[in-house]
Amino acid sequence: MKYLDEFRDPKLAKKIVAAIRNTVTRPWVIMEICGGQTHSIIKNGIDQVLPKEIELVHGPGCPVCVTPLEIIDKAIEIASRPEVIFTSFGDMLRVPGSRKDLFMVKSEGGDVRTVYSPLEAVKIARENPDREVVFFAVGFETTAPGNALAIHQAAQEGLTNFSELVSHVLVPPAMEALLSAPDNRVQGYLAAGHVCTVMGWEEYEPIAKKYKVPIVPTGFEPVDILEGILLVVKQLEEGRYEVENQYLRSVKREGNRPAQKLIKEIFEVTNRKWRGIGEIPSSGLKIRDKYADYDAEHKFDVGDIQTNEAEICISGIILQGLKKPKECPAFGKECSPSHPLGATMVSSEGACAAYFKYQRLQ
Amino acid sequence: MCLGIPGKVVKIFDENGLKMGHVDYGGTMNKACLEYVPEIKVGQYTVVHAGFGISIIDEEEAQKTYEVWEEFVDAAAREGVDIYGNPLKKDESE
Ligand code: SF4
């Protein structure tokens, strides 16, 4: 397939690995932010072909994994109501809340539907004027444009039975939070290529400068990831700390302006809690007051819900790059994709699930 | 959720006032919203993320990324060395 196969070329990948070998002289810790990249790295064994000086740690870039437990519980509460059709991307249905998941709500008779795009949820609302249709709007900057457009579209059409349960998170504040933690190990970042496609990379420049870390917006295919690593390693070895774009075919410095414009129209920046990490200031988006009628939290008054995480789960530490999944005592034992204890085991983009799937036991 | 895949736009149409398209992912066809890539034309490639085109793939840049490497590698291989001038091991020269 065009624009995929050529970036999966094993011969080319091998050459880049050789180039990395020839560049590296000292140990470096590099974090890939995005869960899609984590998946690609483990699937293709990229971490295993790199010289031993380079350690890849897996970042918090899986929206399924970092969505706070309270929000999952709110989703479950709303989805259980008889008047509601609850719509979501498929990967949120199995995320464990504190007592059950959305699949269980469905098996108990709740009208829970998987959609492929938030516009499908708008369509369901249009076709079911006597029901309340709620879309579970989670994700990073990448899903925000679609979720913003769905609200905009519903408002344009005057639909009053559509709303979104929003838990949007923003990547740069999380990158900064990790860098300023006292036990931070990260020395360079592969930034998430699709987040940067939407937002551009201007906002990373002050971070690279302040914390002296190279930041390289990177694509998702093996050749992309290896080239991203090479660019980071070159900078580290030369003592440069810049934003350097690897994913040239998709990422422009200014990002996608029409998408940014509509995100700004519908959402505003807010503090957000990240599952396993805690609250990070200005790290999320919420619906502006002007569009409060489309805010499910407002509409359904789901209040404060007390929550408990499984005690044994160390996914928070994994998401900060301090430990690897195999270091969790529950990994592959009490916790597996068919019985996940933590969110990093649920999503295929979660580090624990990727390690499990590709049998990465050590 | 965060996986974006490149696909070729084969048809553009209007649906409820939104710019939509049929996108071909190497044989699998799907609908995507093209509101965020307003200048896209049939035949161009877009990265589709959760049902929305988020960029028009820059064909020149895509070619460049690949070709620069290929050229480096090929030129060096003709000399029997890798791109840093080290002699090629047998399995790397194939
Ligand atoms: S293996 Fe399971 S319990 Fe352990 S950190 Fe991962 S998700 Fe949590």
Short mmCIF file of N, CA, C and O in Angstrom, two decimals, chain A residues 4 59 63 78 84 87 107 171-172 175 189 191 200 224 238 243 247 293 301 310 317 340 353 359-361:
data_model
loop_
_atom_site.label_atom_id
_atom_site.label_comp_id
_atom_site.label_asym_id
_atom_site.label_seq_id
_atom_site.Cartn_x
_atom_site.Cartn_y
_atom_site.Cartn_z
N LEU A 4 2.62 3.32 2.99
CA LEU A 4 2.80 2.43 4.14
C LEU A 4 3.97 1.49 3.86
O LEU A 4 4.94 1.47 4.61
N GLY A 59 5.55 6.25 26.79
CA GLY A 59 4.91 7.40 27.40
C GLY A 59 3.42 7.23 27.64
O GLY A 59 2.84 6.17 27.37
N PRO A 63 -4.95 7.49 25.01
CA PRO A 63 -6.06 8.17 25.67
C PRO A 63 -6.94 7.21 26.46
O PRO A 63 -7.49 7.58 27.50
N ILE A 78 -24.32 7.10 33.01
CA ILE A 78 -25.17 7.67 31.96
C ILE A 78 -25.71 6.58 31.03
O ILE A 78 -26.89 6.56 30.68
N VAL A 84 -31.22 6.69 27.26
CA VAL A 84 -29.96 7.05 26.61
C VAL A 84 -29.49 5.99 25.59
O VAL A 84 -29.57 4.79 25.84
N THR A 87 -22.91 6.13 22.84
CA THR A 87 -22.06 5.76 21.72
C THR A 87 -20.59 6.04 22.05
O THR A 87 -20.27 6.98 22.79
N SER A 107 -24.67 -5.67 28.30
CA SER A 107 -25.24 -7.01 28.51
C SER A 107 -26.41 -6.97 29.50
O SER A 107 -27.27 -7.83 29.52
N VAL A 171 -1.27 16.85 25.00
CA VAL A 171 0.03 16.20 25.16
C VAL A 171 1.14 17.10 25.73
O VAL A 171 1.83 16.70 26.66
N PRO A 172 1.35 18.34 25.21
CA PRO A 172 2.53 19.09 25.68
C PRO A 172 2.58 19.31 27.21
O PRO A 172 3.65 19.16 27.80
N MET A 175 3.98 16.22 28.72
CA MET A 175 5.42 16.08 28.47
C MET A 175 6.21 16.94 29.45
O MET A 175 7.22 16.52 30.00
N TYR A 189 12.54 13.13 23.26
CA TYR A 189 11.17 12.70 22.97
C TYR A 189 10.98 12.41 21.49
O TYR A 189 11.40 13.19 20.63
N ALA A 191 7.88 12.88 19.51
CA ALA A 191 6.54 13.44 19.69
C ALA A 191 5.56 12.71 18.78
O ALA A 191 5.96 12.10 17.78
N GLY A 200 0.47 21.19 14.99
CA GLY A 200 1.75 21.76 14.58
C GLY A 200 2.77 21.55 15.68
O GLY A 200 2.50 20.86 16.67
N ASP A 224 9.92 5.28 9.99
CA ASP A 224 9.71 6.57 10.64
C ASP A 224 10.30 6.57 12.03
O ASP A 224 11.04 7.49 12.42
N GLU A 238 25.35 15.55 19.87
CA GLU A 238 25.95 16.83 19.49
C GLU A 238 25.62 17.94 20.48
O GLU A 238 26.02 19.09 20.30
N VAL A 243 13.46 21.21 18.12
CA VAL A 243 12.35 20.47 17.55
C VAL A 243 12.71 20.21 16.09
O VAL A 243 13.02 21.13 15.34
N TYR A 247 8.31 13.61 10.52
CA TYR A 247 7.09 13.17 9.81
C TYR A 247 6.68 14.22 8.79
O TYR A 247 5.56 14.73 8.82
N ASP A 293 -25.23 23.04 26.56
CA ASP A 293 -26.35 22.13 26.26
C ASP A 293 -25.86 20.81 25.65
O ASP A 293 -26.59 19.83 25.63
N ASP A 301 -26.04 15.56 35.12
CA ASP A 301 -25.71 15.80 36.52
C ASP A 301 -25.16 14.54 37.19
O ASP A 301 -25.77 13.99 38.10
N ALA A 310 -7.18 -0.67 41.26
CA ALA A 310 -6.64 -1.92 41.77
C ALA A 310 -5.28 -1.62 42.40
O ALA A 310 -4.43 -0.98 41.78
N ILE A 317 3.09 4.32 37.09
CA ILE A 317 4.56 4.41 37.04
C ILE A 317 5.05 4.05 35.65
O ILE A 317 6.00 4.64 35.13
N PRO A 340 -8.32 -7.44 32.37
CA PRO A 340 -7.41 -6.33 32.67
C PRO A 340 -7.67 -5.72 34.05
O PRO A 340 -8.81 -5.51 34.42
N ALA A 353 -0.56 -4.13 27.29
CA ALA A 353 -1.19 -4.99 26.28
C ALA A 353 -0.22 -5.30 25.15
O ALA A 353 -0.18 -6.43 24.65
N GLN A 359 4.35 -11.13 23.51
CA GLN A 359 5.09 -12.06 24.37
C GLN A 359 6.41 -11.50 24.84
O GLN A 359 7.43 -12.19 24.84
N ARG A 360 6.40 -10.22 25.19
CA ARG A 360 7.64 -9.61 25.65
C ARG A 360 7.72 -9.79 27.15
O ARG A 360 7.29 -8.95 27.92
N LEU A 361 8.23 -10.95 27.58
CA LEU A 361 8.20 -11.23 29.01
C LEU A 361 9.44 -10.74 29.75
O LEU A 361 9.43 -10.52 30.93
#
